[in-house]
Short mmCIF file of C-alpha atoms and ligand atoms in Angstrom, two decimals:
data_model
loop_
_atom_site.label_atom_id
_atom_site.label_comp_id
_atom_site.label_asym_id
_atom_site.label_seq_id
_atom_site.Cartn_x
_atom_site.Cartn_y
_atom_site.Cartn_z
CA UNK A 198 122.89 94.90 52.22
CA UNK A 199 125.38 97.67 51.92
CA UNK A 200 125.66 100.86 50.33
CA UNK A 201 128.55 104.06 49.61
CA UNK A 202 127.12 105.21 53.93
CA UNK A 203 130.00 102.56 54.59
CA UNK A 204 132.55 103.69 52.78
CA UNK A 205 132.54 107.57 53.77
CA UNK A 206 134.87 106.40 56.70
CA UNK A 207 137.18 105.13 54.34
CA UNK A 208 137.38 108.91 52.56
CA UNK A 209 134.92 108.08 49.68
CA UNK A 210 131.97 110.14 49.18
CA UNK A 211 128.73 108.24 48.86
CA UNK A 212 126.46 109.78 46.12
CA UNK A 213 123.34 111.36 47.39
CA UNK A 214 124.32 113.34 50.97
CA UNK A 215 123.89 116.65 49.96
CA UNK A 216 127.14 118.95 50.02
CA UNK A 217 129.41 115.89 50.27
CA UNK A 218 127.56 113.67 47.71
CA UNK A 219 129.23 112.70 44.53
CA UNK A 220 126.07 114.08 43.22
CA UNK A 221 126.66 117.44 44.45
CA UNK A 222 130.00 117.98 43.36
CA UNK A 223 130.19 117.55 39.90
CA UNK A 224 129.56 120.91 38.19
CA UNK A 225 133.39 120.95 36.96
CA UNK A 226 132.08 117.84 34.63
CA UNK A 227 129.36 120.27 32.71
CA UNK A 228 126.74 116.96 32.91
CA UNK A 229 123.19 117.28 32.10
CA UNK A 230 122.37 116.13 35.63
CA UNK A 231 124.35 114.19 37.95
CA UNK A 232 122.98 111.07 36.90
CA UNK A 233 124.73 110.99 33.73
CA UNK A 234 127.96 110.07 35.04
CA UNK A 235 126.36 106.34 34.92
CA UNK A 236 124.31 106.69 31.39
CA UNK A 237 125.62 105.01 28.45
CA UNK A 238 124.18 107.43 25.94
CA UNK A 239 126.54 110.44 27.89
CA UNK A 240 129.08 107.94 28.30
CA UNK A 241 129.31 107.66 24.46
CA UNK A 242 129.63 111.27 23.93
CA UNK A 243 131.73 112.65 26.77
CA UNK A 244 133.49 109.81 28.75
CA UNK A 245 135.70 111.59 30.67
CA UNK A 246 133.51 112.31 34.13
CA UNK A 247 133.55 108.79 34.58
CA UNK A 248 137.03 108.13 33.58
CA UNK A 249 137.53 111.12 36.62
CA UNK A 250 135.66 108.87 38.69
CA UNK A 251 137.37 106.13 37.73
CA UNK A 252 140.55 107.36 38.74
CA UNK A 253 139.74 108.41 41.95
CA UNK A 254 138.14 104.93 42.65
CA UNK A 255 140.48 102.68 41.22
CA UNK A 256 141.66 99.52 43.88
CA UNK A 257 144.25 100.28 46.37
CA UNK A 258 143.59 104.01 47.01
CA UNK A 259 141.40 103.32 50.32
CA UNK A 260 141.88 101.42 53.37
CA UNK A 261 138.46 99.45 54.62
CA UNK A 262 137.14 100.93 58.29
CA UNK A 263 136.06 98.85 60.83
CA UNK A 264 131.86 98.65 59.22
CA UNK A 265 133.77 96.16 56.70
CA UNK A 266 135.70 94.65 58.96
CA UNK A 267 132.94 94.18 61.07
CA UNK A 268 131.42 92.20 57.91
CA UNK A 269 134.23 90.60 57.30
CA UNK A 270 133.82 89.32 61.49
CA UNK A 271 130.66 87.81 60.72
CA UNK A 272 131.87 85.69 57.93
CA UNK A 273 134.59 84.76 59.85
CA UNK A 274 132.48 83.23 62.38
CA UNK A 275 130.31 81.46 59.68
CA UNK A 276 127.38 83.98 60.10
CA UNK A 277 127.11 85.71 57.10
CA UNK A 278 124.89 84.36 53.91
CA UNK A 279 125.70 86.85 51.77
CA UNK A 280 127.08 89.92 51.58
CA UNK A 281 125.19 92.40 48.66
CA UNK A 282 126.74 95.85 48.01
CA UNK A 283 125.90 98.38 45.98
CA UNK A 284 129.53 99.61 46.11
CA UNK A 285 132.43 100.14 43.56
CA UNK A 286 135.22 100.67 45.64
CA UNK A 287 135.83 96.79 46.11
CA UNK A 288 136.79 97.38 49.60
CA UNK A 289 134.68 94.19 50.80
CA UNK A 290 136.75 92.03 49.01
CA UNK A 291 139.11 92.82 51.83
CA UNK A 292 138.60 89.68 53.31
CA UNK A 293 135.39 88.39 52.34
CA UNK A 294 135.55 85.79 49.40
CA UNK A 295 134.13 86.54 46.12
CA UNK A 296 131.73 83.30 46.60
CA UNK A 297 130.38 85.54 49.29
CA UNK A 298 129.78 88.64 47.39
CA UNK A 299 127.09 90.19 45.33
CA UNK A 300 128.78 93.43 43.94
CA UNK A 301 125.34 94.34 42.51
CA UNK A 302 126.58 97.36 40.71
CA UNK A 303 129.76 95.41 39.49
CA UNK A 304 133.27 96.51 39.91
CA UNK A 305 136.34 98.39 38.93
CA UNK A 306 138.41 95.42 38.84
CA UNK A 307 137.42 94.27 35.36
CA UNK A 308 136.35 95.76 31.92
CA UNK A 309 134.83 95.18 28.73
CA UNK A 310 135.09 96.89 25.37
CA UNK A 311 132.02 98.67 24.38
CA UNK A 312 132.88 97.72 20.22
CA UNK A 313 133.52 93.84 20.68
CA UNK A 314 132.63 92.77 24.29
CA UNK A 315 135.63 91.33 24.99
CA UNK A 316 136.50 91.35 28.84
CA UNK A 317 140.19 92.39 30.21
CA UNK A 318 141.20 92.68 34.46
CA UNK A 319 140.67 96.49 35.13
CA UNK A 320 144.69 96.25 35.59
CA UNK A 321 145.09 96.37 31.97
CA UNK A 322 144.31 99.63 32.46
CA UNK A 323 145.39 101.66 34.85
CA UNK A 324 148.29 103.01 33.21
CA UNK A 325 145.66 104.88 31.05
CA UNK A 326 143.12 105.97 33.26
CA UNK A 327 146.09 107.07 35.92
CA UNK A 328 147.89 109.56 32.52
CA UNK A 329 143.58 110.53 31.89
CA UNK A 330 143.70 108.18 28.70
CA UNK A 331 140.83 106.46 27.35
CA UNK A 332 141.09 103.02 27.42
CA UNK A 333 141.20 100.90 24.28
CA UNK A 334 140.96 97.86 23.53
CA UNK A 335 143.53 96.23 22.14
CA UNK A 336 142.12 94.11 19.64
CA UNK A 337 139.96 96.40 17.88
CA UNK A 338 140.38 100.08 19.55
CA UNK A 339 137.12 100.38 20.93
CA UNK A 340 136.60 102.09 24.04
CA UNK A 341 137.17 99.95 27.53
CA UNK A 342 134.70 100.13 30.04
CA UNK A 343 134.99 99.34 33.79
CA UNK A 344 132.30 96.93 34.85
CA UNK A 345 130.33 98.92 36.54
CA UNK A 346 126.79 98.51 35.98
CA UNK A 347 125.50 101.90 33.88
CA UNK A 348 121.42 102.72 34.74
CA UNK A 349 119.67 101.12 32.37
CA UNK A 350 122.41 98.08 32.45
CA UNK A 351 121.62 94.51 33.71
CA UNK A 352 122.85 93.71 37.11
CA UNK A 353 125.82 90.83 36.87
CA UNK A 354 123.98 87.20 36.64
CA UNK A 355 124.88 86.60 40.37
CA UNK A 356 122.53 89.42 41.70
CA UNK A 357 119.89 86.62 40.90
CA UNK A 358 121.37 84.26 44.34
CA UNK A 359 118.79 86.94 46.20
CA UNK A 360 115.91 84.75 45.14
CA UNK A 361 117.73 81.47 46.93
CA UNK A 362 119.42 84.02 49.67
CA UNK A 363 116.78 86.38 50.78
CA UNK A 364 113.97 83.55 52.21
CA UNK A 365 116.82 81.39 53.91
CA UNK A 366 117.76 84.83 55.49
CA UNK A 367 117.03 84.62 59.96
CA UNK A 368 118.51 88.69 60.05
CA UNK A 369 118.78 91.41 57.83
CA UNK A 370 121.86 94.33 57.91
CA UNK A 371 121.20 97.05 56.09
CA UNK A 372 124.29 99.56 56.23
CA UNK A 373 124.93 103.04 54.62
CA UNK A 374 122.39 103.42 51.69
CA UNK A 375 119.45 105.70 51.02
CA UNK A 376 117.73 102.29 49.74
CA UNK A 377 116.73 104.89 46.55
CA UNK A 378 117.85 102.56 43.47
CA UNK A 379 115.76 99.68 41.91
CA UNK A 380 116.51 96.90 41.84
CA UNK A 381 118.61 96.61 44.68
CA UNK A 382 116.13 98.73 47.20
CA UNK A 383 113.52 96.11 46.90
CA UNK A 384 115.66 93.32 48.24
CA UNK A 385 114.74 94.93 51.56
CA UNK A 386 111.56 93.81 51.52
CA UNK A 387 112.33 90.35 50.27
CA UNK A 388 113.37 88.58 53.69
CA UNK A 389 110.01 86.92 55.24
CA UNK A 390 108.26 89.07 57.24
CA UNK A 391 109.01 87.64 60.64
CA UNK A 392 112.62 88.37 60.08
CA UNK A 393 114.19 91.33 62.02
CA UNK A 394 115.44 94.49 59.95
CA UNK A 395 118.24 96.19 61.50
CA UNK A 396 118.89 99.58 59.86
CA UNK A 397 122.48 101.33 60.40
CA UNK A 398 122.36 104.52 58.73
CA UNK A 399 122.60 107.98 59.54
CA UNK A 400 119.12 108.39 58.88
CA UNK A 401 115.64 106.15 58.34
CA UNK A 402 115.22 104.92 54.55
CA UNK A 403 112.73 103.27 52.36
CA UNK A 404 110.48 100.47 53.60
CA UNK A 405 111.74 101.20 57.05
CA UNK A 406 109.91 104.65 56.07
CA UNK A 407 106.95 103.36 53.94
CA UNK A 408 106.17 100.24 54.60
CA UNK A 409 108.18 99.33 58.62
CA UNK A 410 107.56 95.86 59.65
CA UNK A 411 107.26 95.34 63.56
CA UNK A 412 110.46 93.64 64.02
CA UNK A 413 112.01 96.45 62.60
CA UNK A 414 115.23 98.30 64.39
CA UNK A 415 117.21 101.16 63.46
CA UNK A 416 120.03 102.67 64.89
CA UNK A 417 120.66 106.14 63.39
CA UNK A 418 123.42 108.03 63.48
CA UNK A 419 127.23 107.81 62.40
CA UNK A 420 127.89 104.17 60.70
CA UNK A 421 131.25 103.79 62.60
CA UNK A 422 129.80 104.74 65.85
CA UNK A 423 126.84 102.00 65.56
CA UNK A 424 129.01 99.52 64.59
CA UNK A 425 131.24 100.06 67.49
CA UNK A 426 128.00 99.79 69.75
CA UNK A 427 127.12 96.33 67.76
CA UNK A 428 130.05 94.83 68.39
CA UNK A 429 130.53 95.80 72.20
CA UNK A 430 126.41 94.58 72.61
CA UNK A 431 127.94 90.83 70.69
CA UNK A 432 131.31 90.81 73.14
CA UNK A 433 133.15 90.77 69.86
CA UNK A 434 135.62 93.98 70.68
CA UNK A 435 138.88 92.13 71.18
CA UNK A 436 138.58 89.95 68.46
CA UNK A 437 137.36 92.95 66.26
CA UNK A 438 140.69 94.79 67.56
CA UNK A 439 143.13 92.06 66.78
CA UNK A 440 141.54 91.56 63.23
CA UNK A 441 141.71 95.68 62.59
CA UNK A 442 145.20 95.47 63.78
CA UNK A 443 146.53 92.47 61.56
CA UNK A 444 144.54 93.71 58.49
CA UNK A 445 146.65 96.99 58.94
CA UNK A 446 149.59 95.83 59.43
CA UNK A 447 149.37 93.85 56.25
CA UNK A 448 148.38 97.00 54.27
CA UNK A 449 150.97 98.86 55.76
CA UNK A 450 153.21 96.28 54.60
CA UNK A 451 152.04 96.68 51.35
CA UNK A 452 152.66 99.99 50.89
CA UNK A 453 149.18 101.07 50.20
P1 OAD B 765 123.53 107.07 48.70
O1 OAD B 765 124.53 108.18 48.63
O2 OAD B 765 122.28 107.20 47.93
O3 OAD B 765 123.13 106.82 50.22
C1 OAD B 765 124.09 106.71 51.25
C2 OAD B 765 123.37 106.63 52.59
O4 OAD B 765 124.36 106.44 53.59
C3 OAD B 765 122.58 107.89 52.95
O5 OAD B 765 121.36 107.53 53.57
C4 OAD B 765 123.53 108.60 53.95
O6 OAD B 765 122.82 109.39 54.91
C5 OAD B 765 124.19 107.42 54.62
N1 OAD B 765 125.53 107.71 55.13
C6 OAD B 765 126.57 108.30 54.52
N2 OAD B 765 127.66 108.35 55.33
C7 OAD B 765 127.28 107.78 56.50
C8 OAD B 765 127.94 107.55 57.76
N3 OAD B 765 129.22 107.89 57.94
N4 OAD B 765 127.24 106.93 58.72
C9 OAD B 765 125.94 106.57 58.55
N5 OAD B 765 125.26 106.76 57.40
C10 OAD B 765 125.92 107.35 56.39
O7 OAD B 765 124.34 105.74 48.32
P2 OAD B 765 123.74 104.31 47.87
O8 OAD B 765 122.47 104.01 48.58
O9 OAD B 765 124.85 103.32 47.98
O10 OAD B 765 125.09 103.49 41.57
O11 OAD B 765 123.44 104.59 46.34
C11 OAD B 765 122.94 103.58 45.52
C12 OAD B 765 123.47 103.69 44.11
O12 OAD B 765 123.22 105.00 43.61
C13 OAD B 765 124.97 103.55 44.00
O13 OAD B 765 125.38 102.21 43.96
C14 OAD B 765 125.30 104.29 42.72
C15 OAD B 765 124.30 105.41 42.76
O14 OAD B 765 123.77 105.80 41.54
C16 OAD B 765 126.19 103.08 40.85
O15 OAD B 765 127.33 103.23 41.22
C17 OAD B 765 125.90 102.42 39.56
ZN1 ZN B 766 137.33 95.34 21.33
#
């Protein structure tokens, strides 16, 4: 399970840490509360903080860092069941195939109009949201979301593998999230309870809070630096150092 804690490497702000927090820093917006940024009924009358977010969070802006590499390690080497994230930025995809992936809060890289539900790649838009234009939908002008799931919003239909995934799990990661939004929070507690929990985050969160389990283990502190410890304790450093290195050098190639 992963949340924005694994992307602040990467330059993205998660939402919540105060000062740094997406939460924190939206006064230029004039919102309510910070919240609103993901509510339809604001979204209807004042789209443009989220088209700001948008923007900024569009693909291709930010590189991975070595936490999703590290993920990306462990599916290499046939360990990983599933990878759920709670993050937008689509920087797991790096690597790790979509039949992999749970992008519980959906994703940047498609969008649907709000007027006749038709769905386009997020692509189709970037021209607009790059020149701060609303998006609209070709067909019949309504306004073009990004597919990314609103409060109040149902997860995408493949949030729903947790209830096949979560009792064939042997291990638990749990990476960079304050574990503070529902649904998602609760899949925490939904590995059997003889399963070890291993908590990277900078500091302890929900059930391993209010409700810790004796096999339990958290290592707090900076994400990057307990991943670097992880992989040194598996003997995986090399291989993690040739992967960071080829991955780059493709990006670099790419120009981005
Ligand atoms: P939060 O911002 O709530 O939590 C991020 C967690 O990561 C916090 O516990 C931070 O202390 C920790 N963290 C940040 N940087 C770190 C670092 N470098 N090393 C270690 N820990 C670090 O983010 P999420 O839990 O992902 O919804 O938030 C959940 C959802 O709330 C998001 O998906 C978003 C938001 O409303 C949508 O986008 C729809
Ligand atoms: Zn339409």
């Amino acid at each position: 399970m992963a949340g924005a804690g694994i992307s602040t490497p990467s330059g993205i702000p998660d939402f919540r840490s105060p000062g740094s927090g997406l939460y924190s820093n939206l006064q230029q917006y004039d919102l309510p509360y910070p919240e609103a940024i993901f509510e339809l009924t604001f979204f209807f009358h004042n789209p443009k903080p989220f088209f700001a977010l948008t923007k900024e969070l569009y693909p291709g802006r930010y590189r991975p860092n070595i936490t999703h590499y590290f993920l990306r390690l462990l599916h290499d080497k046939g360990l990983l069941l599933r990878l759920y994230t709670q993050n937008i930025d689509g920087l797991e995809r790096a690597g790790i195939p979509a039949s992999k992936l749970v992008e519980a809060h959906g994703t940047f890289a498609s969008a649907t109009c709000m007027v006749c539900r038709r769905s386009f790649p997020g692509e189709d838009f970037r021209a607009d949201v790059m020149a701060d234009r609303l998006p609209r939908c070709p067909v019949c002008t309504g306004v073009v979301k990004p597919d990314v799931v609103f409060f109040g919003e149902p997860l995408p239909e493949r949030f729903w593998l947790h209830t096949v995934d979560f009792p064939l799990a042997d291990l638990l990661l749990v990476l960079g999230t304050s574990l503070e939004v529902e649904p998602f929070a609760s899949l925490s507690e939904a590995v059997r309870s003889s399963v070890p929990r291993l908590l990277i985050n900078r500091d302890l969160v929900g059930p391993f809070v209010s409700c810790p389990r004796g096999r339990d283990v958290a290592q707090l502190g900076d994400v990057v630096g307990s991943v670097k410890r992880l992989v040194k304790l598996l003997g995986w450093m090399e291989e993690m150092q040739d992967l960071v290195q080829r991955e780059t050098e493709k990006l670099d190639a790419w120009g981005t």
